[in-house]
Amino acid sequence: MKKTVMLFVLSAAIVFAGCGNSGSASDESKATADSAADGSETQSDDASVGSEALADGVLNVGTNAEFPPFEFVGDDGEPDGFDIALIKAIGEELGVAVEVENMEFNSLVASIGSKIDVAIAGMTITEERQNSVDFSDSYYEAVQYVLVPADSDIAGIADLEGKTIGAQLGTTGDFLIEDIADATASQYNKGVDAVNDLVNGRLDAVIIDKNPAMVFAEKFEGEIKAIDGADFAFEPENYAIAVPKGDEALVSIINNALATIKEDGTFDQLVSEYIEN
Ligand code: ARG
């Protein structure tokens, strides 16, 4: 979020509390000028001109660090993973600081443009989400996978009918369960909690994106197995960075940075470091 706006809201609240004045246009410009004059503002460099989100020199990024290898909580307690490294590389390219906030996946879209500037969270471009946010160019193609107990006979979409299926709340895997006849959806705030319930015999299957599915199948090897969503006729999905709706400048700034990172080999290096290792 733009710091000057936050400072204005704060100072307006302090200055005008109880005096019945909710802040006229001239109050607003004064408060903004005051906060700019205290030296705490780092003005944007050339690369960030055009998007308000970058005007304070900080890109505030929301993620849900429950989605390895794209995002997880590292040993130091901070979000790490492919997406985090990618957005930091983009920030470096743009000359802005990157601050990552770990939040619930289901809250990300609604927080873009207020609590956070953008979200990177292995987020699939969907028409529904495009009603509320815009997306950068896609940086990764994925598909939903199905995790089942190692000895399960489930092999195709008909086998999922009437089953109890887990997914992370608000994800495309969650939405797919709605289309499976007589299936009962069990929604979890974290994908790993769904996987634990599968391992404990409380679920028949879990629908989750390919790469996390493979990470979890390896973690619980011998207990669960991962099946390619193509066997269930699940469509390919494209991950992209979600930005405030209508912020075309930010979309093109991010797309340009993404293109540079792809050209100079940084992107491939991150793929081999985080995804292919
Ligand atoms: N690709 C799926 C979606 O967009 C799941 C993303 C979950 N990401 C996460 N960081 N938990 O709905």
mmCIF file of N, CA and C in Angstrom, residues 132-231:
data_model
loop_
_atom_site.group_PDB
_atom_site.id
_atom_site.type_symbol
_atom_site.label_atom_id
_atom_site.label_comp_id
_atom_site.label_asym_id
_atom_site.label_seq_id
_atom_site.Cartn_x
_atom_site.Cartn_y
_atom_site.Cartn_z
ATOM 1 N N SER A 132 -12.101 -9.409 -10.265
ATOM 2 C CA SER A 132 -11.616 -8.571 -9.153
ATOM 3 C C SER A 132 -10.187 -8.090 -9.308
ATOM 4 N N VAL A 133 -9.364 -8.823 -10.059
ATOM 5 C CA VAL A 133 -7.949 -8.443 -10.204
ATOM 6 C C VAL A 133 -7.505 -8.622 -11.648
ATOM 7 N N ASP A 134 -6.361 -8.033 -11.971
ATOM 8 C CA ASP A 134 -5.718 -8.303 -13.257
ATOM 9 C C ASP A 134 -4.523 -9.210 -13.004
ATOM 10 N N PHE A 135 -4.051 -9.859 -14.071
ATOM 11 C CA PHE A 135 -2.923 -10.774 -13.941
ATOM 12 C C PHE A 135 -1.778 -10.371 -14.866
ATOM 13 N N SER A 136 -0.557 -10.667 -14.406
ATOM 14 C CA SER A 136 0.623 -10.516 -15.255
ATOM 15 C C SER A 136 0.595 -11.617 -16.305
ATOM 16 N N ASP A 137 1.621 -11.645 -17.160
ATOM 17 C CA ASP A 137 1.809 -12.798 -18.042
ATOM 18 C C ASP A 137 1.989 -14.020 -17.144
ATOM 19 N N SER A 138 1.602 -15.166 -17.669
ATOM 20 C CA SER A 138 1.776 -16.382 -16.879
ATOM 21 C C SER A 138 3.256 -16.754 -16.813
ATOM 22 N N TYR A 139 3.679 -17.250 -15.646
ATOM 23 C CA TYR A 139 5.079 -17.660 -15.512
ATOM 24 C C TYR A 139 5.231 -19.157 -15.320
ATOM 25 N N TYR A 140 4.107 -19.886 -15.219
ATOM 26 C CA TYR A 140 4.237 -21.338 -15.001
ATOM 27 C C TYR A 140 2.945 -22.036 -15.398
ATOM 28 N N GLU A 141 3.086 -23.196 -16.052
ATOM 29 C CA GLU A 141 1.893 -23.982 -16.377
ATOM 30 C C GLU A 141 1.793 -25.173 -15.433
ATOM 31 N N ALA A 142 0.608 -25.372 -14.898
ATOM 32 C CA ALA A 142 0.404 -26.461 -13.936
ATOM 33 C C ALA A 142 -0.876 -27.211 -14.291
ATOM 34 N N VAL A 143 -1.216 -28.177 -13.453
ATOM 35 C CA VAL A 143 -2.477 -28.904 -13.597
ATOM 36 C C VAL A 143 -2.797 -29.466 -12.210
ATOM 37 N N GLN A 144 -4.061 -29.682 -11.939
ATOM 38 C CA GLN A 144 -4.418 -30.303 -10.657
ATOM 39 C C GLN A 144 -4.055 -31.783 -10.696
ATOM 40 N N TYR A 145 -3.539 -32.298 -9.586
ATOM 41 C CA TYR A 145 -3.236 -33.710 -9.407
ATOM 42 C C TYR A 145 -4.194 -34.266 -8.363
ATOM 43 N N VAL A 146 -4.281 -35.575 -8.321
ATOM 44 C CA VAL A 146 -5.128 -36.217 -7.313
ATOM 45 C C VAL A 146 -4.247 -37.102 -6.434
ATOM 46 N N LEU A 147 -4.291 -36.826 -5.145
ATOM 47 C CA LEU A 147 -3.576 -37.661 -4.172
ATOM 48 C C LEU A 147 -4.572 -38.657 -3.591
ATOM 49 N N VAL A 148 -4.175 -39.919 -3.547
ATOM 50 C CA VAL A 148 -5.043 -40.972 -2.991
ATOM 51 C C VAL A 148 -4.179 -41.897 -2.128
ATOM 52 N N PRO A 149 -4.803 -42.687 -1.248
ATOM 53 C CA PRO A 149 -4.016 -43.667 -0.490
ATOM 54 C C PRO A 149 -3.263 -44.590 -1.448
ATOM 55 N N ALA A 150 -2.099 -45.048 -1.040
ATOM 56 C CA ALA A 150 -1.231 -45.842 -1.919
ATOM 57 C C ALA A 150 -1.951 -47.067 -2.490
ATOM 58 N N ASP A 151 -2.888 -47.629 -1.711
ATOM 59 C CA ASP A 151 -3.565 -48.853 -2.175
ATOM 60 C C ASP A 151 -4.928 -48.570 -2.822
ATOM 61 N N SER A 152 -5.203 -47.293 -3.108
ATOM 62 C CA SER A 152 -6.516 -46.935 -3.665
ATOM 63 C C SER A 152 -6.655 -47.373 -5.127
ATOM 64 N N ASP A 153 -7.907 -47.687 -5.518
ATOM 65 C CA ASP A 153 -8.196 -48.058 -6.913
ATOM 66 C C ASP A 153 -8.597 -46.841 -7.747
ATOM 67 N N ILE A 154 -8.696 -45.682 -7.121
ATOM 68 C CA ILE A 154 -9.133 -44.486 -7.851
ATOM 69 C C ILE A 154 -8.153 -44.183 -8.986
ATOM 70 N N ALA A 155 -8.698 -44.082 -10.210
ATOM 71 C CA ALA A 155 -7.818 -43.881 -11.362
ATOM 72 C C ALA A 155 -8.400 -42.907 -12.382
ATOM 73 N N GLY A 156 -9.680 -42.585 -12.243
ATOM 74 C CA GLY A 156 -10.312 -41.689 -13.209
ATOM 75 C C GLY A 156 -11.452 -40.937 -12.550
ATOM 76 N N ILE A 157 -12.044 -40.002 -13.295
ATOM 77 C CA ILE A 157 -13.020 -39.086 -12.719
ATOM 78 C C ILE A 157 -14.239 -39.825 -12.148
ATOM 79 N N ALA A 158 -14.680 -40.909 -12.806
ATOM 80 C CA ALA A 158 -15.869 -41.639 -12.332
ATOM 81 C C ALA A 158 -15.618 -42.245 -10.950
ATOM 82 N N ASP A 159 -14.355 -42.575 -10.681
ATOM 83 C CA ASP A 159 -14.016 -43.180 -9.383
ATOM 84 C C ASP A 159 -14.121 -42.171 -8.238
ATOM 85 N N LEU A 160 -14.158 -40.880 -8.571
ATOM 86 C CA LEU A 160 -14.230 -39.856 -7.515
ATOM 87 C C LEU A 160 -15.678 -39.554 -7.118
ATOM 88 N N GLU A 161 -16.631 -40.024 -7.915
ATOM 89 C CA GLU A 161 -18.044 -39.737 -7.618
ATOM 90 C C GLU A 161 -18.433 -40.306 -6.256
ATOM 91 N N GLY A 162 -19.115 -39.459 -5.478
ATOM 92 C CA GLY A 162 -19.587 -39.893 -4.161
ATOM 93 C C GLY A 162 -18.512 -39.945 -3.085
ATOM 94 N N LYS A 163 -17.298 -39.550 -3.435
ATOM 95 C CA LYS A 163 -16.185 -39.648 -2.481
ATOM 96 C C LYS A 163 -16.045 -38.372 -1.632
ATOM 97 N N THR A 164 -15.322 -38.500 -0.536
ATOM 98 C CA THR A 164 -14.996 -37.343 0.302
ATOM 99 C C THR A 164 -13.620 -36.854 -0.111
ATOM 100 N N ILE A 165 -13.587 -35.625 -0.626
ATOM 101 C CA ILE A 165 -12.364 -35.118 -1.256
ATOM 102 C C ILE A 165 -11.922 -33.825 -0.576
ATOM 103 N N GLY A 166 -10.655 -33.748 -0.246
ATOM 104 C CA GLY A 166 -10.116 -32.571 0.416
ATOM 105 C C GLY A 166 -9.403 -31.648 -0.557
ATOM 106 N N ALA A 167 -9.386 -30.355 -0.205
ATOM 107 C CA ALA A 167 -8.655 -29.357 -0.989
ATOM 108 C C ALA A 167 -8.422 -28.129 -0.117
ATOM 109 N N GLN A 168 -7.465 -27.301 -0.520
ATOM 110 C CA GLN A 168 -7.288 -26.035 0.179
ATOM 111 C C GLN A 168 -8.419 -25.097 -0.230
ATOM 112 N N LEU A 169 -9.015 -24.456 0.782
ATOM 113 C CA LEU A 169 -10.158 -23.560 0.571
ATOM 114 C C LEU A 169 -9.865 -22.469 -0.461
ATOM 115 N N GLY A 170 -10.776 -22.330 -1.397
ATOM 116 C CA GLY A 170 -10.673 -21.239 -2.367
ATOM 117 C C GLY A 170 -9.703 -21.479 -3.501
ATOM 118 N N THR A 171 -9.200 -22.700 -3.613
ATOM 119 C CA THR A 171 -8.261 -23.006 -4.711
ATOM 120 C C THR A 171 -9.018 -23.632 -5.879
ATOM 121 N N THR A 172 -8.341 -23.706 -7.001
ATOM 122 C CA THR A 172 -8.964 -24.304 -8.183
ATOM 123 C C THR A 172 -9.253 -25.790 -7.940
ATOM 124 N N GLY A 173 -8.440 -26.438 -7.103
ATOM 125 C CA GLY A 173 -8.718 -27.829 -6.734
ATOM 126 C C GLY A 173 -10.044 -27.931 -5.996
ATOM 127 N N ASP A 174 -10.265 -26.983 -5.095
ATOM 128 C CA ASP A 174 -11.517 -26.892 -4.352
ATOM 129 C C ASP A 174 -12.695 -26.722 -5.320
ATOM 130 N N PHE A 175 -12.532 -25.825 -6.295
ATOM 131 C CA PHE A 175 -13.635 -25.559 -7.242
ATOM 132 C C PHE A 175 -13.956 -26.803 -8.086
ATOM 133 N N LEU A 176 -12.929 -27.613 -8.393
ATOM 134 C CA LEU A 176 -13.159 -28.809 -9.216
ATOM 135 C C LEU A 176 -14.073 -29.818 -8.521
ATOM 136 N N ILE A 177 -13.985 -29.872 -7.190
ATOM 137 C CA ILE A 177 -14.791 -30.859 -6.451
ATOM 138 C C ILE A 177 -16.283 -30.604 -6.662
ATOM 139 N N GLU A 178 -16.636 -29.305 -6.824
ATOM 140 C CA GLU A 178 -18.051 -28.952 -7.038
ATOM 141 C C GLU A 178 -18.647 -29.661 -8.252
ATOM 142 N N ASP A 179 -17.792 -29.967 -9.230
ATOM 143 C CA ASP A 179 -18.293 -30.568 -10.476
ATOM 144 C C ASP A 179 -18.314 -32.095 -10.444
ATOM 145 N N ILE A 180 -17.869 -32.673 -9.341
ATOM 146 C CA ILE A 180 -17.834 -34.135 -9.264
ATOM 147 C C ILE A 180 -19.111 -34.628 -8.592
ATOM 148 N N ALA A 181 -19.856 -35.469 -9.310
ATOM 149 C CA ALA A 181 -21.175 -35.897 -8.838
ATOM 150 C C ALA A 181 -21.106 -36.515 -7.445
ATOM 151 N N ASP A 182 -21.987 -36.027 -6.568
ATOM 152 C CA ASP A 182 -22.162 -36.575 -5.212
ATOM 153 C C ASP A 182 -20.907 -36.548 -4.340
ATOM 154 N N ALA A 183 -19.896 -35.819 -4.764
ATOM 155 C CA ALA A 183 -18.689 -35.744 -3.937
ATOM 156 C C ALA A 183 -18.919 -34.791 -2.771
ATOM 157 N N THR A 184 -18.302 -35.079 -1.643
ATOM 158 C CA THR A 184 -18.347 -34.197 -0.484
ATOM 159 C C THR A 184 -17.010 -33.472 -0.398
ATOM 160 N N ALA A 185 -17.063 -32.143 -0.391
ATOM 161 C CA ALA A 185 -15.813 -31.369 -0.321
ATOM 162 C C ALA A 185 -15.439 -31.113 1.131
ATOM 163 N N SER A 186 -14.186 -31.387 1.462
ATOM 164 C CA SER A 186 -13.643 -31.015 2.772
ATOM 165 C C SER A 186 -12.614 -29.931 2.532
ATOM 166 N N GLN A 187 -12.893 -28.734 3.063
ATOM 167 C CA GLN A 187 -12.010 -27.602 2.768
ATOM 168 C C GLN A 187 -11.081 -27.304 3.935
ATOM 169 N N TYR A 188 -9.843 -27.025 3.619
ATOM 170 C CA TYR A 188 -8.809 -26.790 4.629
ATOM 171 C C TYR A 188 -8.117 -25.462 4.354
ATOM 172 N N ASN A 189 -7.663 -24.805 5.417
ATOM 173 C CA ASN A 189 -6.900 -23.570 5.210
ATOM 174 C C ASN A 189 -5.515 -23.847 4.652
ATOM 175 N N LYS A 190 -4.979 -25.032 4.954
ATOM 176 C CA LYS A 190 -3.666 -25.405 4.441
ATOM 177 C C LYS A 190 -3.781 -26.730 3.687
ATOM 178 N N GLY A 191 -3.130 -26.806 2.540
ATOM 179 C CA GLY A 191 -3.138 -28.042 1.768
ATOM 180 C C GLY A 191 -2.591 -29.210 2.577
ATOM 181 N N VAL A 192 -1.560 -28.937 3.383
ATOM 182 C CA VAL A 192 -0.928 -30.026 4.136
ATOM 183 C C VAL A 192 -1.899 -30.645 5.138
ATOM 184 N N ASP A 193 -2.854 -29.864 5.635
ATOM 185 C CA ASP A 193 -3.833 -30.420 6.571
ATOM 186 C C ASP A 193 -4.759 -31.408 5.857
ATOM 187 N N ALA A 194 -5.094 -31.113 4.609
ATOM 188 C CA ALA A 194 -5.889 -32.053 3.810
ATOM 189 C C ALA A 194 -5.082 -33.338 3.601
ATOM 190 N N VAL A 195 -3.799 -33.171 3.294
ATOM 191 C CA VAL A 195 -2.936 -34.337 3.065
ATOM 192 C C VAL A 195 -2.837 -35.183 4.334
ATOM 193 N N ASN A 196 -2.711 -34.542 5.479
ATOM 194 C CA ASN A 196 -2.658 -35.293 6.745
ATOM 195 C C ASN A 196 -3.932 -36.092 6.963
ATOM 196 N N ASP A 197 -5.084 -35.487 6.631
ATOM 197 C CA ASP A 197 -6.343 -36.219 6.793
ATOM 198 C C ASP A 197 -6.448 -37.380 5.806
ATOM 199 N N LEU A 198 -5.833 -37.221 4.646
ATOM 200 C CA LEU A 198 -5.804 -38.334 3.680
ATOM 201 C C LEU A 198 -4.958 -39.476 4.240
ATOM 202 N N VAL A 199 -3.810 -39.119 4.776
ATOM 203 C CA VAL A 199 -2.905 -40.115 5.350
ATOM 204 C C VAL A 199 -3.579 -40.831 6.528
ATOM 205 N N ASN A 200 -4.377 -40.073 7.293
ATOM 206 C CA ASN A 200 -5.052 -40.645 8.463
ATOM 207 C C ASN A 200 -6.346 -41.375 8.118
ATOM 208 N N GLY A 201 -6.668 -41.469 6.837
ATOM 209 C CA GLY A 201 -7.845 -42.229 6.420
ATOM 210 C C GLY A 201 -9.160 -41.478 6.508
ATOM 211 N N ARG A 202 -9.113 -40.143 6.706
ATOM 212 C CA ARG A 202 -10.370 -39.387 6.805
ATOM 213 C C ARG A 202 -10.879 -38.909 5.448
ATOM 214 N N LEU A 203 -10.062 -39.009 4.431
ATOM 215 C CA LEU A 203 -10.462 -38.573 3.088
ATOM 216 C C LEU A 203 -10.177 -39.695 2.090
ATOM 217 N N ASP A 204 -10.934 -39.666 0.978
ATOM 218 C CA ASP A 204 -10.666 -40.619 -0.101
ATOM 219 C C ASP A 204 -9.628 -40.083 -1.068
ATOM 220 N N ALA A 205 -9.562 -38.755 -1.178
ATOM 221 C CA ALA A 205 -8.641 -38.148 -2.138
ATOM 222 C C ALA A 205 -8.421 -36.683 -1.781
ATOM 223 N N VAL A 206 -7.351 -36.114 -2.312
ATOM 224 C CA VAL A 206 -7.086 -34.681 -2.190
ATOM 225 C C VAL A 206 -6.775 -34.165 -3.586
ATOM 226 N N ILE A 207 -7.366 -33.020 -3.938
ATOM 227 C CA ILE A 207 -7.039 -32.409 -5.232
ATOM 228 C C ILE A 207 -6.177 -31.180 -4.970
ATOM 229 N N ILE A 208 -4.993 -31.208 -5.539
ATOM 230 C CA ILE A 208 -4.022 -30.127 -5.308
ATOM 231 C C ILE A 208 -3.097 -30.046 -6.522
ATOM 232 N N ASP A 209 -2.506 -28.882 -6.713
ATOM 233 C CA ASP A 209 -1.651 -28.657 -7.880
ATOM 234 C C ASP A 209 -0.493 -29.660 -7.966
ATOM 235 N N LYS A 210 -0.076 -29.921 -9.187
ATOM 236 C CA LYS A 210 0.950 -30.927 -9.485
ATOM 237 C C LYS A 210 2.196 -30.885 -8.600
ATOM 238 N N ASN A 211 2.869 -29.729 -8.533
ATOM 239 C CA ASN A 211 4.156 -29.707 -7.823
ATOM 240 C C ASN A 211 4.015 -29.934 -6.319
ATOM 241 N N PRO A 212 3.072 -29.266 -5.638
ATOM 242 C CA PRO A 212 2.861 -29.600 -4.232
ATOM 243 C C PRO A 212 2.447 -31.062 -4.064
ATOM 244 N N ALA A 213 1.612 -31.566 -4.977
ATOM 245 C CA ALA A 213 1.188 -32.975 -4.895
ATOM 246 C C ALA A 213 2.410 -33.883 -4.896
ATOM 247 N N MET A 214 3.366 -33.583 -5.747
ATOM 248 C CA MET A 214 4.563 -34.419 -5.831
ATOM 249 C C MET A 214 5.415 -34.290 -4.575
ATOM 250 N N VAL A 215 5.481 -33.079 -4.027
ATOM 251 C CA VAL A 215 6.231 -32.883 -2.779
ATOM 252 C C VAL A 215 5.584 -33.711 -1.655
ATOM 253 N N PHE A 216 4.242 -33.650 -1.548
ATOM 254 C CA PHE A 216 3.553 -34.364 -0.469
ATOM 255 C C PHE A 216 3.612 -35.880 -0.681
ATOM 256 N N ALA A 217 3.519 -36.328 -1.950
ATOM 257 C CA ALA A 217 3.581 -37.768 -2.226
ATOM 258 C C ALA A 217 4.942 -38.326 -1.821
ATOM 259 N N GLU A 218 5.969 -37.507 -2.002
ATOM 260 C CA GLU A 218 7.306 -37.954 -1.623
ATOM 261 C C GLU A 218 7.448 -37.977 -0.096
ATOM 262 N N LYS A 219 6.864 -36.950 0.526
ATOM 263 C CA LYS A 219 6.942 -36.864 1.991
ATOM 264 C C LYS A 219 6.251 -38.069 2.655
ATOM 265 N N PHE A 220 5.140 -38.502 2.064
ATOM 266 C CA PHE A 220 4.385 -39.630 2.641
ATOM 267 C C PHE A 220 4.491 -40.851 1.731
ATOM 268 N N GLU A 221 5.660 -41.079 1.216
ATOM 269 C CA GLU A 221 5.888 -42.194 0.297
ATOM 270 C C GLU A 221 5.471 -43.516 0.933
ATOM 271 N N GLY A 222 4.790 -44.338 0.136
ATOM 272 C CA GLY A 222 4.324 -45.624 0.659
ATOM 273 C C GLY A 222 2.927 -45.533 1.258
ATOM 274 N N GLU A 223 2.527 -44.304 1.660
ATOM 275 C CA GLU A 223 1.193 -44.124 2.241
ATOM 276 C C GLU A 223 0.202 -43.527 1.242
ATOM 277 N N ILE A 224 0.686 -42.604 0.422
ATOM 278 C CA ILE A 224 -0.180 -41.999 -0.594
ATOM 279 C C ILE A 224 0.535 -41.981 -1.941
ATOM 280 N N LYS A 225 -0.245 -41.807 -3.002
ATOM 281 C CA LYS A 225 0.353 -41.676 -4.338
ATOM 282 C C LYS A 225 -0.310 -40.515 -5.084
ATOM 283 N N ALA A 226 0.422 -39.948 -6.048
ATOM 284 C CA ALA A 226 -0.072 -38.801 -6.821
ATOM 285 C C ALA A 226 -0.421 -39.247 -8.232
ATOM 286 N N ILE A 227 -1.628 -38.868 -8.679
ATOM 287 C CA ILE A 227 -2.052 -39.229 -10.038
ATOM 288 C C ILE A 227 -2.222 -37.954 -10.875
ATOM 289 N N ASP A 228 -1.677 -37.999 -12.076
ATOM 290 C CA ASP A 228 -1.751 -36.869 -13.015
ATOM 291 C C ASP A 228 -3.212 -36.518 -13.295
ATOM 292 N N GLY A 229 -3.528 -35.212 -13.159
ATOM 293 C CA GLY A 229 -4.892 -34.755 -13.389
ATOM 294 C C GLY A 229 -5.371 -34.969 -14.814
ATOM 295 N N ALA A 230 -4.433 -35.187 -15.750
ATOM 296 C CA ALA A 230 -4.837 -35.461 -17.128
ATOM 297 C C ALA A 230 -5.688 -36.729 -17.179
ATOM 298 N N ASP A 231 -5.425 -37.677 -16.275
ATOM 299 C CA ASP A 231 -6.216 -38.915 -16.210
ATOM 300 C C ASP A 231 -7.651 -38.635 -15.776
#
